Coordinates of C-alpha atoms and ligand atoms in Angstrom, one line a residue:
M1 CA 14.4 -12.5 5.5
R2 CA 11.8 -9.6 4.9
K3 CA 12.6 -6.7 2.2
K4 CA 11.3 -3.3 3.3
I5 CA 8.9 -1.0 1.1
V6 CA 7.8 1.7 0.9
A7 CA 5.3 3.0 -1.1
G8 CA 4.3 6.6 -1.9
N9 CA 0.4 7.0 -2.7
W10 CA 0.2 10.2 -4.3
K11 CA -3.9 10.4 -4.0
M12 CA -5.6 12.8 -6.3
N13 CA -2.5 15.5 -6.8
M14 CA -0.2 16.0 -8.9
T15 CA -0.9 17.3 -12.6
T16 CA 1.7 16.0 -15.2
A17 CA 4.4 17.5 -15.2
E18 CA 4.0 17.9 -11.3
A19 CA 4.5 13.8 -11.0
A20 CA 7.3 14.4 -13.3
S21 CA 9.3 16.8 -11.7
L22 CA 8.7 14.8 -7.7
V23 CA 10.1 11.6 -9.6
N24 CA 13.0 13.3 -10.7
A25 CA 13.6 14.8 -7.2
L26 CA 13.2 10.9 -6.2
K27 CA 15.5 9.9 -8.9
D28 CA 18.4 12.2 -8.1
D29 CA 18.7 10.2 -4.2
L30 CA 17.5 6.8 -5.2
A31 CA 17.8 5.4 -8.6
N32 CA 20.1 3.0 -7.4
F33 CA 18.7 3.1 -4.2
R34 CA 18.3 -1.2 -3.3
E35 CA 18.0 -1.3 0.3
V36 CA 14.5 -1.2 0.5
E37 CA 11.9 -1.7 -2.0
V38 CA 10.1 2.3 -3.4
V39 CA 6.9 2.6 -5.0
V40 CA 5.2 5.1 -6.2
C41 CA 2.4 5.3 -6.9
P42 CA 0.6 8.9 -8.9
P43 CA -3.1 9.6 -10.3
F44 CA -3.9 7.9 -13.0
T45 CA -3.3 10.6 -15.2
A46 CA 0.3 11.0 -14.8
L47 CA 1.1 6.9 -14.6
S48 CA 2.6 7.1 -18.9
T49 CA 5.4 9.8 -17.6
V50 CA 6.0 8.5 -14.4
S51 CA 6.7 5.2 -16.6
D52 CA 8.6 6.6 -18.5
L53 CA 10.6 8.3 -16.1
V54 CA 11.5 5.6 -13.9
Q55 CA 12.6 2.9 -16.4
G56 CA 16.1 1.6 -15.4
T57 CA 15.9 2.9 -12.2
H58 CA 15.2 1.0 -8.8
L59 CA 12.0 3.3 -8.6
D60 CA 9.2 0.7 -8.5
L61 CA 5.0 2.6 -9.8
G62 CA 2.4 1.4 -8.8
A63 CA -1.2 2.7 -9.3
Q64 CA -4.4 3.7 -6.6
N65 CA -7.1 1.8 -7.8
M66 CA -8.4 -0.9 -10.3
H67 CA -11.7 -2.4 -11.9
W68 CA -12.2 -5.8 -11.5
E69 CA -12.9 -6.9 -15.2
K70 CA -10.2 -7.1 -18.3
S71 CA -12.5 -4.6 -20.4
G72 CA -15.8 -4.0 -21.2
A73 CA -18.9 -1.4 -19.7
Y74 CA -17.2 0.4 -17.0
T75 CA -17.3 4.0 -17.4
G76 CA -14.4 5.8 -15.6
E77 CA -12.4 3.1 -14.8
T78 CA -9.0 1.0 -15.6
S79 CA -8.1 -2.8 -16.1
A80 CA -5.3 -4.3 -14.3
E81 CA -3.9 -5.5 -18.0
M82 CA -4.0 -1.1 -18.8
L83 CA -1.8 -0.5 -15.8
R84 CA 0.4 -3.9 -16.4
E85 CA 1.1 -2.3 -20.1
L86 CA 2.1 0.6 -18.2
Y87 CA 5.0 -1.6 -16.3
C88 CA 2.6 -1.0 -13.3
H89 CA 3.7 -3.9 -10.9
Y90 CA 1.8 -2.8 -7.6
V91 CA -2.0 -1.1 -7.4
I92 CA -3.5 -0.2 -3.9
L93 CA -6.6 -1.7 -3.3
G94 CA -9.1 -1.2 -0.3
H95 CA -7.8 2.1 0.3
S96 CA -10.0 3.4 3.0
E97 CA -11.1 6.4 1.9
R98 CA -12.0 4.2 -1.0
R99 CA -13.9 1.9 1.3
H100 CA -14.9 5.4 2.5
Y101 CA -16.3 7.3 -0.2
F102 CA -16.7 4.6 -2.8
S103 CA -18.3 1.7 -0.8
E104 CA -15.6 -0.7 -1.5
T105 CA -16.2 -3.6 0.5
D106 CA -13.8 -6.6 1.7
A107 CA -16.1 -8.4 -1.2
I108 CA -15.3 -5.8 -3.7
V109 CA -10.9 -6.1 -2.4
N110 CA -11.2 -9.8 -2.7
R111 CA -12.4 -9.3 -6.2
K112 CA -10.3 -6.8 -7.4
A113 CA -7.2 -8.2 -5.7
Q114 CA -7.9 -11.7 -7.4
A115 CA -7.9 -9.8 -10.6
A116 CA -4.5 -7.9 -9.7
L117 CA -2.9 -11.3 -9.2
A118 CA -4.0 -12.9 -12.3
S119 CA -2.6 -10.4 -14.4
S120 CA 0.4 -10.8 -12.9
L121 CA 0.3 -7.4 -10.2
H122 CA 0.9 -6.7 -6.4
P123 CA -2.1 -6.3 -4.7
I124 CA -1.0 -3.4 -1.7
I125 CA -4.5 -4.4 0.2
C126 CA -5.0 -1.5 3.0
V127 CA -7.0 -2.2 6.2
G128 CA -7.6 -0.2 9.8
E129 CA -9.9 0.3 12.4
T130 CA -12.0 3.6 12.6
L131 CA -11.2 5.8 15.3
Q132 CA -15.3 5.0 16.5
E133 CA -14.2 1.4 16.2
R134 CA -10.4 1.3 18.2
E135 CA -12.4 3.7 21.4
A136 CA -15.1 0.1 21.0
G137 CA -13.3 -2.3 21.3
Q138 CA -13.1 -3.8 17.7
V139 CA -9.7 -3.7 16.5
E140 CA -9.0 -7.3 16.8
S141 CA -12.7 -8.4 14.9
V142 CA -12.4 -5.6 12.3
I143 CA -9.2 -6.1 11.4
T144 CA -9.8 -10.0 11.5
R145 CA -13.2 -10.1 9.2
Q146 CA -11.1 -7.0 6.5
I147 CA -8.1 -9.3 6.2
T148 CA -10.5 -12.9 6.5
G149 CA -12.7 -11.4 3.7
S150 CA -10.2 -9.2 1.5
L151 CA -7.5 -12.0 1.2
A152 CA -10.1 -14.4 0.9
G153 CA -9.0 -17.4 -1.7
L154 CA -6.0 -16.6 -2.3
S155 CA -3.4 -19.3 -2.6
A156 CA -0.3 -18.6 -0.3
K157 CA 1.8 -18.5 -3.6
E158 CA -0.3 -15.3 -4.0
L159 CA -1.0 -13.8 -0.6
L160 CA 3.7 -13.7 -0.6
D161 CA 3.1 -11.8 -4.1
S162 CA 1.1 -9.6 -2.0
V163 CA 1.5 -6.9 0.7
I164 CA -0.8 -5.7 3.3
A165 CA -0.6 -2.3 4.3
Y166 CA -2.4 -1.8 8.0
E167 CA -4.0 1.9 8.2
P168 CA -5.3 2.8 11.0
V169 CA -8.6 5.6 9.6
W170 CA -7.8 7.9 12.5
A171 CA -4.4 8.3 11.8
I172 CA -4.6 8.8 8.0
G173 CA -3.8 12.9 6.7
T174 CA -4.7 13.8 10.8
G175 CA -0.9 14.0 12.2
K176 CA -2.2 11.5 15.1
T177 CA -0.1 8.4 14.1
A178 CA -0.3 5.3 15.9
T179 CA 1.9 4.6 18.7
S180 CA 4.7 2.0 17.7
E181 CA 3.8 -0.2 20.4
Q182 CA -0.2 -0.6 18.7
A183 CA 1.4 -0.5 15.5
Q184 CA 3.0 -3.3 16.1
D185 CA -0.2 -4.7 18.0
V186 CA -2.1 -4.5 15.1
H187 CA 0.7 -6.1 12.4
A188 CA 1.3 -8.9 14.9
L189 CA -2.3 -9.6 14.8
I190 CA -2.7 -9.7 10.8
R191 CA 0.4 -12.5 11.2
T192 CA -1.9 -14.6 13.3
V193 CA -5.1 -14.4 10.5
V194 CA -2.8 -14.8 8.2
A195 CA -1.4 -17.8 9.7
N196 CA -5.0 -19.0 10.5
M197 CA -6.1 -18.7 6.7
H198 CA -3.0 -20.4 5.3
D199 CA 0.4 -21.4 7.6
A200 CA 3.4 -19.9 9.4
T201 CA 5.2 -19.4 6.8
V202 CA 3.4 -17.7 5.2
A203 CA 2.4 -15.4 7.9
D204 CA 5.8 -14.2 8.6
G205 CA 6.7 -14.0 5.1
V206 CA 3.9 -11.3 4.1
R207 CA 4.8 -7.9 3.5
I208 CA 2.8 -5.5 6.1
Q209 CA 3.6 -1.5 5.9
Y210 CA 2.0 0.5 8.8
G211 CA 0.4 3.7 6.9
G212 CA -1.5 6.6 8.9
S213 CA 0.7 9.9 9.3
V214 CA 4.1 8.5 8.6
K215 CA 7.0 11.6 8.8
P216 CA 10.4 11.6 8.9
G217 CA 10.5 11.9 12.1
N218 CA 8.9 8.9 13.1
A219 CA 9.2 6.3 10.1
K220 CA 12.5 4.7 11.8
E221 CA 10.6 4.4 15.4
L222 CA 8.3 2.6 13.7
F223 CA 9.9 0.7 10.6
G224 CA 12.2 -0.4 13.9
M225 CA 9.4 -2.7 15.1
P226 CA 9.6 -6.2 14.3
D227 CA 6.5 -7.1 12.9
I228 CA 6.1 -3.7 10.8
D229 CA 7.5 -4.2 7.0
G230 CA 7.7 0.2 5.7
G231 CA 5.1 2.3 5.3
L232 CA 2.5 3.7 3.0
I233 CA 2.7 7.5 3.1
G234 CA 0.6 10.0 1.8
G235 CA 1.2 13.2 2.7
A236 CA 5.4 13.0 3.5
A237 CA 5.5 11.6 -0.1
L238 CA 4.3 14.6 -1.8
D239 CA 7.9 16.4 -0.9
A240 CA 10.8 14.7 -2.5
K241 CA 12.6 15.6 0.9
S242 CA 10.8 14.0 3.3
F243 CA 10.0 11.1 0.8
I244 CA 13.4 10.7 0.7
D245 CA 14.3 10.7 4.2
I246 CA 11.3 7.9 5.2
V247 CA 12.8 5.1 2.5
R248 CA 16.3 6.1 3.7
A249 CA 14.6 5.3 7.5
A250 CA 14.0 2.1 6.2
V251 CA 17.0 0.8 6.5
Ligands
PEP301 C1 -2.3 6.8 3.1 O1 -3.2 7.8 2.1 O2 -2.3 6.0 2.4 C2 -1.8 7.9 4.0 C3 -1.5 6.4 4.8 O3 -1.7 9.2 4.1 P1 -0.9 10.0 5.3 O4 0.6 9.4 5.3 O5 -1.3 11.5 4.9 O6 -1.6 9.7 6.7

C-alpha cells in the first residue's frame, strides 16, 4: 500500500514571519494527522524557523532545491548536508520552473537526486510536458526521456525512497488542471517506464504525485485515481484552509 503524500511548494513566497504564521495555522489542524504524509517546502530563508515549528508534529519539512556537491565554491548554493542539518527530509528537484528559468537538465536533476539520496534526503523529482509537446503528441517520449534521465542509476531502494511528481507545465499556476483521466494515463505511463528500468515491484511501490492547479475542489477526484498518490501543491499551499482541505481530500 502506498501512503499518500501531499507537499506544499511555497516557491519564492513568504517572509519568515509569514511562514511561521502559515505553519502555525497548519499545525492547528494537522499536527497529529497521520493518514497522509504532509510536507511543507518553504523558501530557504524560512527553513530554520519552520523546522523548529514542525518538530514534534506530523508535518514534515522539505526544501525546494539543492546543489549536488557537498561543499565548496558554489556561491548562492545549498548542499544536502546543510538541509539535513535543519531536519529537512525532502527536497524538490527538477521543478519545471528550475528547468525553464535555470536551465536544469535531466542530467543535473539526476546528479542532485543521487546527492540527495546519499545524504538520506528523499528527492521529489518533477517531470512534465509543455503544452506544445502535448499538442505535438510527444507526452510519452518527453516523460520517458525525463524519467529515464532523471532517475538514471538509482537503485531499487533509492527509487522507492524517492517521490516522482508529474506536473504538466501547462497546468502549473494557470488554473488549468489535467483531467483526472489525463493525469492517470501519465502516472500509469511513468510506472511502465519505472518497471522497464527496474521491475514491477519498484514500479508498484514508488509514489507519484500529481501537481498543477490542484485545488480543494478537484483534489478528491485526482487523488482517487489508482496511480495518483497525492499532490505537489503550489498556489493553494499558500492558504492554510485550502491546503488543509487538499490534504484531507487525500484520505
Ligand atoms: C507547483 O508549482 O508545483 C504547482 C503545482 O503549482 P500550482 O499548484 O500553483 O499549479
